[in-house]
GROMACS .gro file of C-alpha atoms in nm:
model
  251
    1UNK     CA    1  16.327  17.240  -6.299
    2UNK     CA    2  16.115  17.442  -6.058
    3UNK     CA    3  15.762  17.365  -5.943
    4UNK     CA    4  15.504  17.632  -5.878
    5UNK     CA    5  15.455  17.634  -5.503
    6UNK     CA    6  15.294  17.863  -5.249
    7UNK     CA    7  15.641  17.984  -5.145
    8UNK     CA    8  15.738  18.065  -5.504
    9UNK     CA    9  15.418  18.262  -5.560
   10UNK     CA   10  15.473  18.457  -5.239
   11UNK     CA   11  15.838  18.543  -5.314
   12UNK     CA   12  15.820  18.632  -5.686
   13UNK     CA   13  15.768  18.989  -5.809
   14UNK     CA   14  15.416  19.134  -5.793
   15UNK     CA   15  15.336  19.479  -5.924
   16UNK     CA   16  15.102  19.704  -6.124
   17UNK     CA   17  15.208  19.692  -6.488
   18UNK     CA   18  15.200  19.958  -6.762
   19UNK     CA   19  14.834  19.899  -6.842
   20UNK     CA   20  14.742  19.921  -6.474
   21UNK     CA   21  14.685  19.550  -6.427
   22UNK     CA   22  14.792  19.372  -6.111
   23UNK     CA   23  15.060  19.131  -6.239
   24UNK     CA   24  15.261  18.843  -6.096
   25UNK     CA   25  15.597  18.759  -6.257
   26UNK     CA   26  15.683  18.390  -6.293
   27UNK     CA   27  15.927  18.432  -6.578
   28UNK     CA   28  16.236  18.218  -6.627
   29UNK     CA   29  16.196  17.957  -6.354
   30UNK     CA   30  16.211  17.656  -6.594
   31UNK     CA   31  15.855  17.568  -6.493
   32UNK     CA   32  15.719  17.274  -6.693
   33UNK     CA   33  15.376  17.230  -6.538
   34UNK     CA   34  15.104  17.474  -6.437
   35UNK     CA   35  14.995  17.383  -6.086
   36UNK     CA   36  14.902  17.529  -5.747
   37UNK     CA   37  14.780  17.852  -5.907
   38UNK     CA   38  14.504  17.866  -5.650
   39UNK     CA   39  14.773  18.009  -5.420
   40UNK     CA   40  14.742  18.338  -5.612
   41UNK     CA   41  14.404  18.375  -5.439
   42UNK     CA   42  14.268  18.527  -5.761
   43UNK     CA   43  14.442  18.857  -5.682
   44UNK     CA   44  14.594  18.918  -6.027
   45UNK     CA   45  14.473  19.048  -6.362
   46UNK     CA   46  14.787  18.923  -6.539
   47UNK     CA   47  15.014  18.620  -6.493
   48UNK     CA   48  15.348  18.619  -6.677
   49UNK     CA   49  15.478  18.266  -6.735
   50UNK     CA   50  15.721  18.357  -7.014
   51UNK     CA   51  16.064  18.193  -7.058
   52UNK     CA   52  15.972  17.857  -6.906
   53UNK     CA   53  15.931  17.497  -7.036
   54UNK     CA   54  15.552  17.471  -7.031
   55UNK     CA   55  15.401  17.239  -7.294
   56UNK     CA   56  15.028  17.286  -7.248
   57UNK     CA   57  14.795  17.564  -7.134
   58UNK     CA   58  14.607  17.379  -6.860
   59UNK     CA   59  14.586  17.326  -6.486
   60UNK     CA   60  14.427  17.656  -6.385
   61UNK     CA   61  14.178  17.670  -6.100
   62UNK     CA   62  13.882  17.905  -6.124
   63UNK     CA   63  14.034  18.254  -6.154
   64UNK     CA   64  13.758  18.504  -6.216
   65UNK     CA   65  13.982  18.811  -6.212
   66UNK     CA   66  14.250  18.691  -6.455
   67UNK     CA   67  14.245  18.871  -6.792
   68UNK     CA   68  14.594  18.828  -6.935
   69UNK     CA   69  14.824  18.527  -6.977
   70UNK     CA   70  15.177  18.568  -7.113
   71UNK     CA   71  15.350  18.254  -7.239
   72UNK     CA   72  15.630  18.393  -7.454
   73UNK     CA   73  15.918  18.151  -7.519
   74UNK     CA   74  15.779  17.824  -7.388
   75UNK     CA   75  15.718  17.487  -7.558
   76UNK     CA   76  15.340  17.501  -7.574
   77UNK     CA   77  15.177  17.284  -7.839
   78UNK     CA   78  14.825  17.247  -7.701
   79UNK     CA   79  14.549  17.433  -7.518
   80UNK     CA   80  14.308  17.247  -7.292
   81UNK     CA   81  13.941  17.214  -7.384
   82UNK     CA   82  13.688  17.438  -7.204
   83UNK     CA   83  13.949  17.683  -7.078
   84UNK     CA   84  13.669  17.938  -7.032
   85UNK     CA   85  13.528  17.733  -6.743
   86UNK     CA   86  13.826  17.819  -6.525
   87UNK     CA   87  13.924  18.152  -6.684
   88UNK     CA   88  13.589  18.315  -6.767
   89UNK     CA   89  13.729  18.664  -6.832
   90UNK     CA   90  14.048  18.584  -7.023
   91UNK     CA   91  14.098  18.861  -7.280
   92UNK     CA   92  14.465  18.837  -7.381
   93UNK     CA   93  14.664  18.524  -7.460
   94UNK     CA   94  15.022  18.569  -7.580
   95UNK     CA   95  15.180  18.250  -7.715
   96UNK     CA   96  15.466  18.407  -7.908
   97UNK     CA   97  15.752  18.166  -7.989
   98UNK     CA   98  15.596  17.834  -7.893
   99UNK     CA   99  15.523  17.502  -8.067
  100UNK     CA  100  15.162  17.535  -8.185
  101UNK     CA  101  15.184  17.352  -8.517
  102UNK     CA  102  14.838  17.268  -8.657
  103UNK     CA  103  14.541  17.494  -8.722
  104UNK     CA  104  14.319  17.238  -8.547
  105UNK     CA  105  14.526  17.294  -8.229
  106UNK     CA  106  14.363  17.639  -8.208
  107UNK     CA  107  14.005  17.507  -8.203
  108UNK     CA  108  13.977  17.486  -7.820
  109UNK     CA  109  14.008  17.866  -7.809
  110UNK     CA  110  13.678  17.900  -7.997
  111UNK     CA  111  13.484  17.855  -7.671
  112UNK     CA  112  13.677  18.133  -7.492
  113UNK     CA  113  13.428  18.403  -7.590
  114UNK     CA  114  13.602  18.671  -7.385
  115UNK     CA  115  13.927  18.638  -7.586
  116UNK     CA  116  14.014  18.962  -7.771
  117UNK     CA  117  14.392  18.963  -7.818
  118UNK     CA  118  14.587  18.661  -7.943
  119UNK     CA  119  14.949  18.626  -8.047
  120UNK     CA  120  15.083  18.317  -8.226
  121UNK     CA  121  15.385  18.479  -8.381
  122UNK     CA  122  15.688  18.252  -8.429
  123UNK     CA  123  15.479  17.935  -8.398
  124UNK     CA  124  15.487  17.679  -8.683
  125UNK     CA  125  15.111  17.724  -8.724
  126UNK     CA  126  15.158  18.086  -8.829
  127UNK     CA  127  15.328  17.962  -9.148
  128UNK     CA  128  15.027  17.755  -9.256
  129UNK     CA  129  14.839  17.864  -9.570
  130UNK     CA  130  14.519  18.052  -9.479
  131UNK     CA  131  14.638  18.075  -9.115
  132UNK     CA  132  14.512  18.426  -9.053
  133UNK     CA  133  14.182  18.366  -9.233
  134UNK     CA  134  14.124  18.046  -9.036
  135UNK     CA  135  14.180  18.218  -8.701
  136UNK     CA  136  13.947  18.500  -8.805
  137UNK     CA  137  13.682  18.247  -8.910
  138UNK     CA  138  13.720  18.011  -8.615
  139UNK     CA  139  13.771  18.275  -8.344
  140UNK     CA  140  13.542  18.564  -8.445
  141UNK     CA  141  13.568  18.711  -8.096
  142UNK     CA  142  13.937  18.795  -8.148
  143UNK     CA  143  13.996  19.157  -8.250
  144UNK     CA  144  14.375  19.171  -8.264
  145UNK     CA  145  14.582  18.883  -8.404
  146UNK     CA  146  14.962  18.892  -8.380
  147UNK     CA  147  14.943  19.255  -8.270
  148UNK     CA  148  14.762  19.356  -8.590
  149UNK     CA  149  14.398  19.461  -8.567
  150UNK     CA  150  14.163  19.248  -8.774
  151UNK     CA  151  13.996  19.459  -9.041
  152UNK     CA  152  13.643  19.430  -9.172
  153UNK     CA  153  13.774  19.336  -9.517
  154UNK     CA  154  13.966  19.044  -9.365
  155UNK     CA  155  13.653  18.915  -9.192
  156UNK     CA  156  13.459  18.935  -9.516
  157UNK     CA  157  13.734  18.755  -9.707
  158UNK     CA  158  13.752  18.482  -9.440
  159UNK     CA  159  13.374  18.437  -9.459
  160UNK     CA  160  13.384  18.406  -9.838
  161UNK     CA  161  13.667  18.154  -9.823
  162UNK     CA  162  13.514  17.923  -9.563
  163UNK     CA  163  13.166  17.936  -9.711
  164UNK     CA  164  13.299  17.817 -10.049
  165UNK     CA  165  13.359  17.458 -10.161
  166UNK     CA  166  13.731  17.513 -10.127
  167UNK     CA  167  13.681  17.636  -9.774
  168UNK     CA  168  13.465  17.337  -9.680
  169UNK     CA  169  13.736  17.102  -9.802
  170UNK     CA  170  13.998  17.305  -9.618
  171UNK     CA  171  13.803  17.272  -9.293
  172UNK     CA  172  13.783  16.895  -9.341
  173UNK     CA  173  14.157  16.875  -9.403
  174UNK     CA  174  14.224  17.081  -9.091
  175UNK     CA  175  13.987  16.874  -8.876
  176UNK     CA  176  14.158  16.553  -8.990
  177UNK     CA  177  14.476  16.671  -8.819
  178UNK     CA  178  14.307  16.736  -8.488
  179UNK     CA  179  14.476  16.533  -8.214
  180UNK     CA  180  14.265  16.239  -8.104
  181UNK     CA  181  14.153  16.238  -7.744
  182UNK     CA  182  14.252  15.917  -7.565
  183UNK     CA  183  13.952  15.740  -7.420
  184UNK     CA  184  14.048  15.460  -7.181
  185UNK     CA  185  13.859  15.138  -7.236
  186UNK     CA  186  13.634  15.065  -6.946
  187UNK     CA  187  13.636  14.708  -6.815
  188UNK     CA  188  13.338  14.506  -6.926
  189UNK     CA  189  13.084  14.434  -6.656
  190UNK     CA  190  12.979  14.072  -6.642
  191UNK     CA  191  12.617  14.029  -6.747
  192UNK     CA  192  12.389  13.906  -6.473
  193UNK     CA  193  12.195  13.588  -6.528
  194UNK     CA  194  11.820  13.665  -6.487
  195UNK     CA  195  11.758  13.324  -6.328
  196UNK     CA  196  12.044  13.382  -6.087
  197UNK     CA  197  11.898  13.717  -5.989
  198UNK     CA  198  11.560  13.555  -5.920
  199UNK     CA  199  11.725  13.280  -5.714
  200UNK     CA  200  11.917  13.535  -5.507
  201UNK     CA  201  11.597  13.733  -5.447
  202UNK     CA  202  11.422  13.414  -5.333
  203UNK     CA  203  11.696  13.340  -5.078
  204UNK     CA  204  11.689  13.696  -4.943
  205UNK     CA  205  11.313  13.674  -4.903
  206UNK     CA  206  11.349  13.343  -4.722
  207UNK     CA  207  11.600  13.501  -4.482
  208UNK     CA  208  11.350  13.774  -4.392
  209UNK     CA  209  11.089  13.509  -4.309
  210UNK     CA  210  11.324  13.287  -4.108
  211UNK     CA  211  11.207  13.213  -3.751
  212UNK     CA  212  11.540  13.112  -3.593
  213UNK     CA  213  11.906  13.213  -3.597
  214UNK     CA  214  12.005  12.867  -3.718
  215UNK     CA  215  11.772  12.898  -4.016
  216UNK     CA  216  11.911  13.244  -4.103
  217UNK     CA  217  12.267  13.111  -4.088
  218UNK     CA  218  12.176  12.813  -4.306
  219UNK     CA  219  12.011  13.040  -4.564
  220UNK     CA  220  12.306  13.279  -4.566
  221UNK     CA  221  12.538  12.989  -4.642
  222UNK     CA  222  12.309  12.887  -4.924
  223UNK     CA  223  12.317  13.245  -5.055
  224UNK     CA  224  12.697  13.238  -5.063
  225UNK     CA  225  12.694  12.908  -5.251
  226UNK     CA  226  12.421  13.021  -5.491
  227UNK     CA  227  12.178  12.753  -5.371
  228UNK     CA  228  11.801  12.809  -5.362
  229UNK     CA  229  11.581  12.663  -5.085
  230UNK     CA  230  11.303  12.539  -5.313
  231UNK     CA  231  11.544  12.388  -5.559
  232UNK     CA  232  11.746  12.221  -5.288
  233UNK     CA  233  11.428  12.062  -5.150
  234UNK     CA  234  11.331  11.951  -5.498
  235UNK     CA  235  11.674  11.797  -5.548
  236UNK     CA  236  11.650  11.614  -5.215
  237UNK     CA  237  11.303  11.486  -5.300
  238UNK     CA  238  11.423  11.377  -5.645
  239UNK     CA  239  11.721  11.200  -5.494
  240UNK     CA  240  11.491  11.025  -5.245
  241UNK     CA  241  11.258  10.910  -5.521
  242UNK     CA  242  11.550  10.776  -5.721
  243UNK     CA  243  11.673  10.584  -5.416
  244UNK     CA  244  11.328  10.429  -5.359
  245UNK     CA  245  11.303  10.337  -5.727
  246UNK     CA  246  11.646  10.174  -5.708
  247UNK     CA  247  11.537   9.970  -5.403
  248UNK     CA  248  11.220   9.858  -5.582
  249UNK     CA  249  11.423   9.753  -5.884
  250UNK     CA  250  11.652   9.554  -5.662
  251UNK     CA  251  11.351   9.379  -5.504
   0.00000   0.00000   0.00000
């Protein structure tokens, strides 16, 4: 297994391809994770990551120049959300012979408005009923799907299908198979006692009005223990009264 490093990017083949795009060739390195792509310095129109072990299209930094991504013969089953935020001019995405299995897995591509050419040939998803119509409906920006130009009649048929009752039910069935995003449970924050907050504020105010270092230190100790000056005095007075009453009873 090989990691994408600065050295790898510098040593692999870089050339102008047949369509006059500046391309970098990262084919066949058994790469499993997309990382450190910032080392390309956004100097390429096309990145070829075919014949690797990549599972998810993710991990790209902001690459304004990049237009074409080739992922033939990988193990890709998912595409990250908001891919357009890092690849704002992506036009061609080739995912031939990967593991995209559910129609809902294609939904993240809906926000990539620059996408024009998409290949999902030899993916399990391509065998789904209404596959082509769903892609045409969900990704209206795509012009060529699986190397076949989308015709006007296909767009009209897709619109009729997904505007019908059958289409509405189909969309619900597809959405139900969308992978759930894991949301970690945040630890609960202990609720503050309003009276405790007022007591703490009273101690802090008393510290600001203290006239000696000894008094400040005494108040700080009370703050740590959660004691309040007024209440402490009240308790002392109450204790004193109880002691006097006890003495009177004894007499």
